[in-house]
XYZ file of C-alpha atoms in Angstrom:
629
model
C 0.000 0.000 0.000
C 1.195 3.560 -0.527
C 0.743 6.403 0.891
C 1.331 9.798 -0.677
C 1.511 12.992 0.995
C 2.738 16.586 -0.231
C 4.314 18.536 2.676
C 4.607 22.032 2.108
C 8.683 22.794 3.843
C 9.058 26.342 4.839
C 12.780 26.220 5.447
C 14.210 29.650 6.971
C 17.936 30.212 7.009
C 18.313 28.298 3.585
C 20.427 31.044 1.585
C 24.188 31.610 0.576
C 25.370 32.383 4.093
C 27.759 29.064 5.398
C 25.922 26.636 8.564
C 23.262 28.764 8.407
C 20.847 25.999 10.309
C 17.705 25.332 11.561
C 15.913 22.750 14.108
C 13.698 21.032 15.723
C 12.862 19.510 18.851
C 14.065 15.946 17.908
C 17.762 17.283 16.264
C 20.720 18.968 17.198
C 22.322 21.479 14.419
C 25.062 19.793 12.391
C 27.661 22.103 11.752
C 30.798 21.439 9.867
C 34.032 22.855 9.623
C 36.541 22.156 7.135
C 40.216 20.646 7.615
C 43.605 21.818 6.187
C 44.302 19.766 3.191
C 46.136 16.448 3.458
C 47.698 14.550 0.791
C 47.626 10.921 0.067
C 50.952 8.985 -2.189
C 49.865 5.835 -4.759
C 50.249 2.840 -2.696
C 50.491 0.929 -6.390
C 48.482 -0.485 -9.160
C 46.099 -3.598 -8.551
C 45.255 -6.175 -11.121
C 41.726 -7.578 -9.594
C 40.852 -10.241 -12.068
C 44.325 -11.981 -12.140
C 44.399 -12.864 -8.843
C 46.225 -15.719 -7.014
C 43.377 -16.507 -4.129
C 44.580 -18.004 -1.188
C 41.186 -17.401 0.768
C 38.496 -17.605 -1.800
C 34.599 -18.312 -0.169
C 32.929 -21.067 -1.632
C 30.149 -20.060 -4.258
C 26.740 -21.641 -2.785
C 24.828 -22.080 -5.477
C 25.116 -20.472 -9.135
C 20.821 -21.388 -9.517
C 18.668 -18.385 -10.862
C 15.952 -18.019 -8.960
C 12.682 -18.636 -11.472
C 10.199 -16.338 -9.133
C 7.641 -19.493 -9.469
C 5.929 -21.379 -5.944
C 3.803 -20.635 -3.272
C 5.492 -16.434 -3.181
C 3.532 -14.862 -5.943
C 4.139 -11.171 -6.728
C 2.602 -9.056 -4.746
C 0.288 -6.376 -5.934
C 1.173 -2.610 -4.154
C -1.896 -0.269 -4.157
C -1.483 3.683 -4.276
C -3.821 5.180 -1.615
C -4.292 8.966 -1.109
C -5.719 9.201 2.358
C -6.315 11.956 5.127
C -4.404 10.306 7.357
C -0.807 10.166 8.349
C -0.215 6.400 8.019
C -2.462 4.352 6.947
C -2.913 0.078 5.873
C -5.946 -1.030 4.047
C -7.676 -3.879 6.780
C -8.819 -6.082 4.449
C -11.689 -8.832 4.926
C -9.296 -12.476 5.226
C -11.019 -13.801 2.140
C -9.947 -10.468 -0.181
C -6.795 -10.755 -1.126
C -7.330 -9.010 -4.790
C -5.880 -4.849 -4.886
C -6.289 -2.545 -7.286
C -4.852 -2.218 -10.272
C -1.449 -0.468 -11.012
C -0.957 2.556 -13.264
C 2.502 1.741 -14.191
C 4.602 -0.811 -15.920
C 6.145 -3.459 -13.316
C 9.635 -3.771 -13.752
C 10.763 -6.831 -15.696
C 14.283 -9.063 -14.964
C 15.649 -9.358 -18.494
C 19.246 -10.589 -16.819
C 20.035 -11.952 -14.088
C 23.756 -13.103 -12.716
C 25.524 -14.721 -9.803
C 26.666 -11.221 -7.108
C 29.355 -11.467 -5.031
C 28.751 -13.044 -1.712
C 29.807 -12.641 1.708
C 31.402 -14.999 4.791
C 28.321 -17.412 5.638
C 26.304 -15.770 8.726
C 27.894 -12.426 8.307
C 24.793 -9.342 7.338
C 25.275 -8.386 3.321
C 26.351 -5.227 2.337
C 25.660 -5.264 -1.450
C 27.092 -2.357 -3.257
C 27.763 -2.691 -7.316
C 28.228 -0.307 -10.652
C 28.185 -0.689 -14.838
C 29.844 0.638 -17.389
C 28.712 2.381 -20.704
C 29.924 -1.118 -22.135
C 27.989 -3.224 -20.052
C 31.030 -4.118 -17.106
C 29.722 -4.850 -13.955
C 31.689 -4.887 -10.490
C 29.848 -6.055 -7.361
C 31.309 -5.763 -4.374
C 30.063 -7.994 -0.708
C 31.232 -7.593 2.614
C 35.296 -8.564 2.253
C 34.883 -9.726 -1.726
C 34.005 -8.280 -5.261
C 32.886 -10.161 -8.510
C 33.093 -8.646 -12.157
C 31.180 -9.286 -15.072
C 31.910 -8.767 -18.339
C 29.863 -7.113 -21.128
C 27.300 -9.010 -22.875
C 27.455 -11.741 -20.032
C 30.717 -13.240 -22.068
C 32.361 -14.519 -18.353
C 32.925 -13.497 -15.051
C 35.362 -13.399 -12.817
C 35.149 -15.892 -9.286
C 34.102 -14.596 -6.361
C 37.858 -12.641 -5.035
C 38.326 -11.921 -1.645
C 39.770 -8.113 -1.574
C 42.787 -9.227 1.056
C 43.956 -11.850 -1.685
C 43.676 -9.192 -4.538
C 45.413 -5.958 -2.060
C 48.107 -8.095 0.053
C 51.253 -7.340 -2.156
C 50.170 -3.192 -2.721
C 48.749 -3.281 1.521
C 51.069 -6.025 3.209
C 50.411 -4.482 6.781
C 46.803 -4.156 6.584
C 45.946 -7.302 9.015
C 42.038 -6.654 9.334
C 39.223 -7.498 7.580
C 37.693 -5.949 4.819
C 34.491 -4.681 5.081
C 31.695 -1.774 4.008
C 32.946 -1.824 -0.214
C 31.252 0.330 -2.208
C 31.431 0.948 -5.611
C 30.773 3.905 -8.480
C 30.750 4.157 -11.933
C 32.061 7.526 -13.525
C 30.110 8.407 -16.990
C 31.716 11.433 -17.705
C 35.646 9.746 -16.832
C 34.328 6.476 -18.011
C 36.215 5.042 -15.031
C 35.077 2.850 -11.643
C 35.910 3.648 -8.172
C 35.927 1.470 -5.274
C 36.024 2.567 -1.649
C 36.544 -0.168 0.959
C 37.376 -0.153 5.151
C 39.568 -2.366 6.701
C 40.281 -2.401 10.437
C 37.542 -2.138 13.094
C 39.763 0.017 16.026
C 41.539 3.797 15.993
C 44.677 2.209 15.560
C 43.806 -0.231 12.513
C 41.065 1.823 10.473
C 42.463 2.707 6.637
C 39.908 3.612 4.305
C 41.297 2.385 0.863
C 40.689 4.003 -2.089
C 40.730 2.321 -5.845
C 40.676 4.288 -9.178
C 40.490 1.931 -12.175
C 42.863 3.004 -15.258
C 39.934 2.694 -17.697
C 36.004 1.317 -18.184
C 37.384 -1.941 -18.171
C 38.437 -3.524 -14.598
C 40.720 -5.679 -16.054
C 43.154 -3.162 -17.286
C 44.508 -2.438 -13.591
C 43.499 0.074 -10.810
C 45.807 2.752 -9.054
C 44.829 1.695 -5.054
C 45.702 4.547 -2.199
C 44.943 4.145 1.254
C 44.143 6.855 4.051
C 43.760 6.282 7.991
C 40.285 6.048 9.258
C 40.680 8.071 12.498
C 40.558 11.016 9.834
C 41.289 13.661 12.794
C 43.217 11.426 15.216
C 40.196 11.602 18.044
C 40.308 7.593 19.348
C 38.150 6.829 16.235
C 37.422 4.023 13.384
C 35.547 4.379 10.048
C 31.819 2.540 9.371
C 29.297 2.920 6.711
C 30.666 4.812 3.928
C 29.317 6.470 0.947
C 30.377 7.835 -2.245
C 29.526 10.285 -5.174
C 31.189 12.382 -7.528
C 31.127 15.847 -8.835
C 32.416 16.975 -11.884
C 35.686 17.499 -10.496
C 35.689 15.485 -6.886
C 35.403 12.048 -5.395
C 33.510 12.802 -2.065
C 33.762 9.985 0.943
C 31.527 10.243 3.730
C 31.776 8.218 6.954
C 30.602 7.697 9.947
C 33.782 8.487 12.754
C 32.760 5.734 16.045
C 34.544 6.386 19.145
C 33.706 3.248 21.372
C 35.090 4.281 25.050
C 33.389 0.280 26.187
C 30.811 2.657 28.306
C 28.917 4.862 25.628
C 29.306 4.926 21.511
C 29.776 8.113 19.856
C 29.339 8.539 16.090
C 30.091 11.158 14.160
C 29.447 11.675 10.128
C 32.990 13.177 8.242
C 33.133 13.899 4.535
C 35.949 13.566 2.336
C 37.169 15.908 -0.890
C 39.126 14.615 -3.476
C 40.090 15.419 -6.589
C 39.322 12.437 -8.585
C 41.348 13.332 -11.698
C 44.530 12.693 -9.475
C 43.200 9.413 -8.650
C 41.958 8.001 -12.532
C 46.286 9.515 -13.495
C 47.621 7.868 -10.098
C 49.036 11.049 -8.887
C 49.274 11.880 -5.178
C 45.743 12.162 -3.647
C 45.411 15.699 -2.350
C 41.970 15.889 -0.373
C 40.086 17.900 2.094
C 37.393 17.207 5.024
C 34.758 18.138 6.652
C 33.896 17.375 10.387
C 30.959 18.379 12.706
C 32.469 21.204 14.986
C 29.653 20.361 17.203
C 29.835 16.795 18.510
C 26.425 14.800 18.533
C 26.010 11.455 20.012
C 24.213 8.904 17.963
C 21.145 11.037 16.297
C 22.196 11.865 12.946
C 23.277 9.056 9.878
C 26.037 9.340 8.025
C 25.734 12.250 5.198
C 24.788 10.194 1.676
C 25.895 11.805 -1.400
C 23.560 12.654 -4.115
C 25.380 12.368 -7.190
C 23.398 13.244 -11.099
C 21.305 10.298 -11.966
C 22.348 10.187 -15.920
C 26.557 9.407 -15.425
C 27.305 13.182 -15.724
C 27.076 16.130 -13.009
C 25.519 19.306 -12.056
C 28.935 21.126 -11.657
C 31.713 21.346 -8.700
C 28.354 21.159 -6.080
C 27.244 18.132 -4.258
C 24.004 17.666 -2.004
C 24.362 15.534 0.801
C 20.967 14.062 2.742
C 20.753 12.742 5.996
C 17.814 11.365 8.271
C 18.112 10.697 12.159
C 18.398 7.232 14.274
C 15.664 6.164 16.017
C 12.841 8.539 15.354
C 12.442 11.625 13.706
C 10.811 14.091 11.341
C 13.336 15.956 9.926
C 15.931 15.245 7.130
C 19.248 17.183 7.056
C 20.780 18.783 3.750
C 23.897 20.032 2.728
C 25.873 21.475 0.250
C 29.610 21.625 -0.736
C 30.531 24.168 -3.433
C 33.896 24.132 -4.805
C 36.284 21.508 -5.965
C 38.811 20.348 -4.331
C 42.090 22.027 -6.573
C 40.170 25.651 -6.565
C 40.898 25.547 -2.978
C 37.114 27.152 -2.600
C 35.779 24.234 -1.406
C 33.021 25.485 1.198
C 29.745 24.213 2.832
C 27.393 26.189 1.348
C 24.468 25.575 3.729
C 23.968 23.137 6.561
C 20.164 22.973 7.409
C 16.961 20.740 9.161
C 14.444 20.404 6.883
C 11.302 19.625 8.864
C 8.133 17.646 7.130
C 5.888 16.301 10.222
C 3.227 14.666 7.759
C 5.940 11.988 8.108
C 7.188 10.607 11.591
C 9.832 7.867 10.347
C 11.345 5.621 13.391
C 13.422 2.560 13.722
C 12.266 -0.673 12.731
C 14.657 -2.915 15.331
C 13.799 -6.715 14.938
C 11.368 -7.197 12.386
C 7.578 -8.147 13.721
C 7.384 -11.797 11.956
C 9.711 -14.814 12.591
C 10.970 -16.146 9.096
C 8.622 -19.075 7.515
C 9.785 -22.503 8.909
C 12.210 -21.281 11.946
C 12.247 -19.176 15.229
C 15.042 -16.470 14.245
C 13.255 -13.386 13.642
C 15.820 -10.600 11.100
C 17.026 -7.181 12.759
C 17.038 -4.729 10.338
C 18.816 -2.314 12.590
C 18.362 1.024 11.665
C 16.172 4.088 9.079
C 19.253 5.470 7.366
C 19.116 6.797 4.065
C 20.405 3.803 1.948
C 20.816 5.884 -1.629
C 20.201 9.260 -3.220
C 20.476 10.472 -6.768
C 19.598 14.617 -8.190
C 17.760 15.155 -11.719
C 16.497 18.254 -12.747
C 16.510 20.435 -9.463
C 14.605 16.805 -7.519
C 16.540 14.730 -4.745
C 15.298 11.127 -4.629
C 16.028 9.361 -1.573
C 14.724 5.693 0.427
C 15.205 4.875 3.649
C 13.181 1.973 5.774
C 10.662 2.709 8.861
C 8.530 1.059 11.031
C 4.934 1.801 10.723
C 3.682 3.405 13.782
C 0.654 1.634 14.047
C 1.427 -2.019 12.552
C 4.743 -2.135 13.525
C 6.020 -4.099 10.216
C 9.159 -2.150 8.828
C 7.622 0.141 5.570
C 10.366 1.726 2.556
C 9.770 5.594 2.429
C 10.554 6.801 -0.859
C 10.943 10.890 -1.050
C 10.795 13.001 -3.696
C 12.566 16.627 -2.995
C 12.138 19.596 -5.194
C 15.182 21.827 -4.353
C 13.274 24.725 -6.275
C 9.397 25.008 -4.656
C 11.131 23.474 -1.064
C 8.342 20.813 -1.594
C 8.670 17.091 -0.546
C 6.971 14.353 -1.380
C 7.004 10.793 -0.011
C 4.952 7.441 -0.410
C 5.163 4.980 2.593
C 5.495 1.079 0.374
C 4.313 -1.853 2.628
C 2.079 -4.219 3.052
C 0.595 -5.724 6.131
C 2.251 -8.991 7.673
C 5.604 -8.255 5.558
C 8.735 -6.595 6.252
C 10.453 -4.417 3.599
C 14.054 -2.990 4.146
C 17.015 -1.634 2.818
C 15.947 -0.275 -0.291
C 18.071 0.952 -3.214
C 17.420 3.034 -5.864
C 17.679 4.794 -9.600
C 16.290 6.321 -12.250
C 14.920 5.123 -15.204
C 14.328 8.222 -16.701
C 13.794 9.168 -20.403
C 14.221 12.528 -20.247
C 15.381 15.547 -17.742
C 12.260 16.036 -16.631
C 11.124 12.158 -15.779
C 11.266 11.422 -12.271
C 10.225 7.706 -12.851
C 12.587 5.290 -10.699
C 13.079 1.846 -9.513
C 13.283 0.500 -6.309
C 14.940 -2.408 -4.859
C 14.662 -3.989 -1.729
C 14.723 -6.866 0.818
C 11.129 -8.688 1.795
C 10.425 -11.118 5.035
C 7.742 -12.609 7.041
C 6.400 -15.426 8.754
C 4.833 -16.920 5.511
C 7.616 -16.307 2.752
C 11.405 -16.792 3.135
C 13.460 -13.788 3.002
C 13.412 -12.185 -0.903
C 14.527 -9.481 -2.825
C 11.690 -7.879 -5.112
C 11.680 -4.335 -7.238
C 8.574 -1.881 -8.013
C 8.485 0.935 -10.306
C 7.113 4.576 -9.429
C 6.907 6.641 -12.579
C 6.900 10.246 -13.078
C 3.104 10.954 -11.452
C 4.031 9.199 -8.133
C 1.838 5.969 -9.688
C 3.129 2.547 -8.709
C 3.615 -0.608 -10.445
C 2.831 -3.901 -8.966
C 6.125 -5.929 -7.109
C 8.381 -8.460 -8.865
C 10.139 -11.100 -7.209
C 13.377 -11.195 -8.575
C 14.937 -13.740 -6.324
C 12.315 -15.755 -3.993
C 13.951 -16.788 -0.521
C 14.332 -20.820 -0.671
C 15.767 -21.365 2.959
C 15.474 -18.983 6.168
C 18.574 -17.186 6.946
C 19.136 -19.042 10.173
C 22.734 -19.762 12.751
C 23.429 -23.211 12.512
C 24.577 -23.550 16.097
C 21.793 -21.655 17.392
C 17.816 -22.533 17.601
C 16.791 -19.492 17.842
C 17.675 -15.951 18.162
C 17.417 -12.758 16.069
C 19.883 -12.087 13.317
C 21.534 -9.452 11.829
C 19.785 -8.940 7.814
C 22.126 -6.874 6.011
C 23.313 -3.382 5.627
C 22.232 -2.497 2.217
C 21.933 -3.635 -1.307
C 22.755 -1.950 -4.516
C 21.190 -0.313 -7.716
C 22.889 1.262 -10.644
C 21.901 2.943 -13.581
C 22.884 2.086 -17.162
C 23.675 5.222 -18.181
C 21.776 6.340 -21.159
C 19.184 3.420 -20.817
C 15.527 2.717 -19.220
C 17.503 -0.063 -17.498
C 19.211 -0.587 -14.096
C 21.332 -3.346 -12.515
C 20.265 -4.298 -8.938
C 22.130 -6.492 -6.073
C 20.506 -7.798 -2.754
C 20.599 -11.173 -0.973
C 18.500 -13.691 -0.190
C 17.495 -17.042 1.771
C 19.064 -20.042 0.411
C 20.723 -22.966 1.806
C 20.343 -20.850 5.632
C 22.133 -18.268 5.021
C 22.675 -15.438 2.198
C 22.936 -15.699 -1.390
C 23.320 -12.940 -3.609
C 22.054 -12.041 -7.487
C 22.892 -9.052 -9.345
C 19.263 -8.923 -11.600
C 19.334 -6.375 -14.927
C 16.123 -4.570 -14.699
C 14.177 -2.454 -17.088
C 10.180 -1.552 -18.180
C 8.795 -2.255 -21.479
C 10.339 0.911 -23.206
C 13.501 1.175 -25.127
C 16.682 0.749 -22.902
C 19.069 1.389 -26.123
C 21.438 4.717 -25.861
C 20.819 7.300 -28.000
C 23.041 6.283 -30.806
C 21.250 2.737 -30.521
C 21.708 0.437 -33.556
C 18.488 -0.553 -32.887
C 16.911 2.162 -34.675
C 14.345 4.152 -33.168
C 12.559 5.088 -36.689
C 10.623 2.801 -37.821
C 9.561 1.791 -34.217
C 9.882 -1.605 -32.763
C 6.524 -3.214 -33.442
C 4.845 -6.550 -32.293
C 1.814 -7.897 -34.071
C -0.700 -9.056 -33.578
C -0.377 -8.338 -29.921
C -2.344 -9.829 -28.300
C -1.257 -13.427 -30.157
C -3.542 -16.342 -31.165
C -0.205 -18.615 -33.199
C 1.972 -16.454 -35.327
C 3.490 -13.003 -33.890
C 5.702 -10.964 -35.632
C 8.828 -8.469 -35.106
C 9.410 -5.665 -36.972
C 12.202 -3.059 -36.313
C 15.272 -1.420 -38.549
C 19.379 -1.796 -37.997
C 21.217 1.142 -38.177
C 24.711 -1.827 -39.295
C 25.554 -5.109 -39.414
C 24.987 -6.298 -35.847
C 24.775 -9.520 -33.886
C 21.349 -10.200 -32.405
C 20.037 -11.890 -29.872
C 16.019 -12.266 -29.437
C 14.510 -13.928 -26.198
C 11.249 -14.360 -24.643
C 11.007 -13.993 -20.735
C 7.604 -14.042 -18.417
C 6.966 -11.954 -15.801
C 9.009 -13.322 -13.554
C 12.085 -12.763 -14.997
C 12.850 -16.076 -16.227
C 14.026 -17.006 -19.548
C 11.502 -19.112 -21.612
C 13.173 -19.773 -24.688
C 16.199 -17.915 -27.200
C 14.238 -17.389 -30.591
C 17.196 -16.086 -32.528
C 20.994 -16.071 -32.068
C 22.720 -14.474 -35.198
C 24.214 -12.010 -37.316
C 21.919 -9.420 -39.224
C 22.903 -7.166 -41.979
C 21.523 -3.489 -42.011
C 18.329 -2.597 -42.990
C 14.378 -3.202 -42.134
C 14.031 -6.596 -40.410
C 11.040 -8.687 -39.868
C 10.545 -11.867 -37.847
C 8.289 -14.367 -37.342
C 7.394 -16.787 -34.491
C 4.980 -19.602 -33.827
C 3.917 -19.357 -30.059
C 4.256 -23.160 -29.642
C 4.364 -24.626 -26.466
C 3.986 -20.947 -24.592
C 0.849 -20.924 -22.408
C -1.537 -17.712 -22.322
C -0.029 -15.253 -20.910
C 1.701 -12.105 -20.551
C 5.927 -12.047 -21.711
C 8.339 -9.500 -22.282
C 10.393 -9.790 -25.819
C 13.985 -8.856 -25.285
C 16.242 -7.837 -28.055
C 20.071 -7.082 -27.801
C 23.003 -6.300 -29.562
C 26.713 -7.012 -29.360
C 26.856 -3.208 -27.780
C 24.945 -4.443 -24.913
C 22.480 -2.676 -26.063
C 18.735 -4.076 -25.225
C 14.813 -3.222 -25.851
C 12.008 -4.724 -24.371
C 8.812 -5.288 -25.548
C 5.269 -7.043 -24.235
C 3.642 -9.552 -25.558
C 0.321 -11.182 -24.517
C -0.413 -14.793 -25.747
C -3.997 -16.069 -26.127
């Protein structure tokens, strides 16, 4: 169910004057002050596909998950309602909703992710290329994928692939993350390693080109970034037109209380992509704050390019709140202008968001119930003037754990948020990106997590398009096991830290990463998602005039497919249903320019409703529906 409400903000102090701040009763006023700059030598180049793997985590299980059994997808109905919250209490024999406005998102891909130690939470983070390379990163390991699914590498273990470059870094890897560059065509990965002020490094990799395989230049920094007792957790990156930005939470952990702190990082990422000394600033709260505020998420531009030497940072608070911090860094890094521009509490009390703790339903089949910890801000993206952002909640009159997806206009100082849940489930960590086809379409994805008592934990995707209307759920990977300790019989467990989306730049289509239930503990799958639009670039071979047509549609025996080739191109045609599983490859083969027309019995397909995939050797792909009769 969703619930959509407009909150008027009237934010005072928001203007060109630095920490100018407001609050409320539930925050304290961040302020930040910035550090003298510090510089950072290349620690060497990596090679992280030819790697000798002394420690290498078994692979569980390389199965695609086919969506089919007793978890169905489930149906999410748009509600505007007077009141705050609100959950449709339907009769126990109703189980139908109404129907969706817009397209549900369709699996046209779907690949092994990397994957984590057994019984250790997930913390999915991955990127693609403009050529279709994909790096996921999990917990202390990374996988890559090449274009056009042509092989990928094993699951690596980043100690194995960083031991000869970082020889004295003992401790374990943990918190990757991992961003594509459009405009440098280039990847960066950010991973921690250490847990204590003594051992904390926050490593740094800049890959040489769009291809991972070519080498990366790796640089490492310490974690205690102001030498205050402390260790880096939970970071997150963006980019600028001219800056890498890092920001962290700082823990100091005295064994009595736990103090957190959020930090950013500047840095000038052209140094990085020419592996050149890393010169960098930061940016550290100059009034402490215990344990309120998340760490600062970067909102990078949602179509691989930038909105200048600016970046936007959102925040939300632990525990309870109704407020949602933003900021603003002006300024790269080698101007040495680099400023906060403003530091301020945006209040919107239609919307009182708290934590969720342990989720309210035990897992089907076992005792352990899933803690998803906490309501931060999981991911963020700007287009056209609008921050989107999703964080989790628990609903303050159900208790189940919601996803709260916001829509900010930077311009009018307007928000707008939906609250996505259904009654009796659990939905957390949630990722997300745009699918947009223009600079004014706000239409996104989102990917999440999904448990209760009667399904095994899942990960499933909805689309919201550019009126705020939602599409139904997919399943992309149904749970097949509960996510259980093998030692214990019962208990609450830790579910994961976050998963992953990423745009393919130019595209209707996204990649998405999450884990799952399988064998009792977590499996991930890296799923390519799109809606039944053309997910070509703009220079597609696939050409746009004629358009891609399907007749007759619906189909009674014979459908055709009619489209144009801009070259000579290798094709591949497939037929998928709705659950994202492959039915059957009509056509693997090399076409010569020109108009194109094929022709397909339906056979053995049952009635039905499928999605026609088409793709070229440029990774390029289109979908279109089909309904069988």
């Amino acid at each position: 169910i969703f619930l959509i409400i407009n909150a008027c903000l009237t934010c005072t102090g928001i203007n060109a004057q630095p920490r100018s701040s407001i609050s409320d009763s539930n925050s304290k006023i961040i302020h930040f002050t910035k550090s003298a700059s510090k510089i950072v030598p290349l620690s060497g180049t990596v090679d992280l596909l030819n790697v000798y793997t002394s420690f290498r985590p078994i692979l569980q299980t390389n199965e695609i998950e086919d969506g089919f059994g007793k978890h169905t997808p489930a149906n999410f109905e748009k509600i505007n309602h007077p009141s705050q919250f609100f959950h449709e209490d339907r009769p126990a024999n109703q189980n139908t909703f109404k129907t969706a406005t817009a397209e549900m998102p369709m699996v046209i891909k779907q690949y092994d992710g990397a994957n984590g130690y057994p019984n250790h939470p997930p913390d999915n983070s991955l990127a693609v290329s403009n050529s279709g390379y994909v790096v996921s990163v999990m917990n202390a390991n990374y996988r890559i994928l090449q274009p056009g699914n042509a092989g990928q590498s094993v699951n690596i273990a980043f100690y194995d692939a960083l031991k000869t470059t970082f020889p004295t870094l003992m401790g374990a890897y943990s918190d990757p993350r991992v961003f594509y560059d459009g405009a440098n065509d280039r990847f960066i990965i950010v991973v921690l390693n250490g847990s204590t002020a003594t051992t904390s490094q926050i490593v740094m990799l800049f890959s040489k080109s769009d291809n991972p395989g070519d080498g990366w230049y790796a640089y490492k920094t310490q974690g205690d970034v102001y030498n205050r007792g402390a260790f880096a957790d939970y970071p997150n990156i963006g980019v600028s037109k001219s800056d890498l930005f890092i920001a962290v939470h700082l823990i100091i952990d005295d064994g009595l209380s736990i103090e957190i702190d959020p930090a950013i990082l500047q840095i000038n990422k052209s140094d990085g992509y020419n592996g050149k000394v890393l010169n960098f600033v930061s940016y550290e709260p100059y009034v402490a704050y215990s344990s309120i505020s998340s760490t600062l998420v970067p909102v990078p531009q949602s179509d691989g390019g930038d909105y200048g030497d600016s970046m936007y940072f959102v925040s939300n608070y632990d525990y309870n709140g109704s407020t949602v911090n933003l900021l603003e860094i002006t300024g790269s890094e080698i101007s040495g202008k680099a400023a906060e521009y403003f530091d301020t509490t945006i209040q919107y009390p239609s919307l009182n968001y708290s934590q969720p703790f342990t989720v309210k339903e035990k897992q089907d089949s076992t005792s352990f119930t899933l803690n998803p910890d906490y309501n931060y801000i999981e991911q963020a993206f700007f287009l056209n003037n609008v921050i989107h952002f999703v964080f989790s909640s628990r609903d303050q009159f159900t208790g189940y754990s919601d996803i709260i997806y916001c829509r900010l206009d930077l311009k009018s100082k307007k928000l707008t948020h939906a609250d996505l849940g259904l009654n009796n489930f659990d939905y957390v960590y949630p990722s997300i990106a745009s699918i947009a086809q223009n600079d004014t379409d706000q239409s996104v994805i989102i990917g999440y997590c999904k448990s209760g008592s009667t399904i095994y934990p899942e990960v499933d995707a909805v689309e919201c398009d550019n009126n705020f209307n939602f599409s139904p759920s997919i399943i992309i990977s149904e749970g097949t096991s509960p996510i259980v300790e093998i030692w214990l019989t019962y208990g609450e467990l830790r579910w994961g830290d976050y998963t992953g989306m990423a745009r393919l730049y130019g595209t209707n289509s996204c990649f998405f990463s999450g884990s799952y239930g399988s064998k009792n503990t977590y499996e991930t799958t890296i799923a390519q998602l799109c809606v039944t639009q053309t997910s070509g670039t703009n220079e597609s071979l696939l050409a746009a005039k004629p358009a891609i047509t399907v007749f007759p549609n619906p189909a009674t025996d014979i459908f055709n497919l009619d489209f144009e080739l801009s070259e000579r191109s290798h094709l591949n045609i497939s037929i998928y249903d709705m659950h994202g599983k492959l039915v059957a490859l009509l056509y693997d083969g090399t076409q010569n320019p020109g108009a194109q027309r094929f022709s397909f019995n339906k056979a053995a397909l049952k009635s039905g409703i499928y999605s026609l995939v088409i793709s070229n050797d440029k990774t390029e792909s289109i979908c279109k529906k089909i309904i069988i009769e």
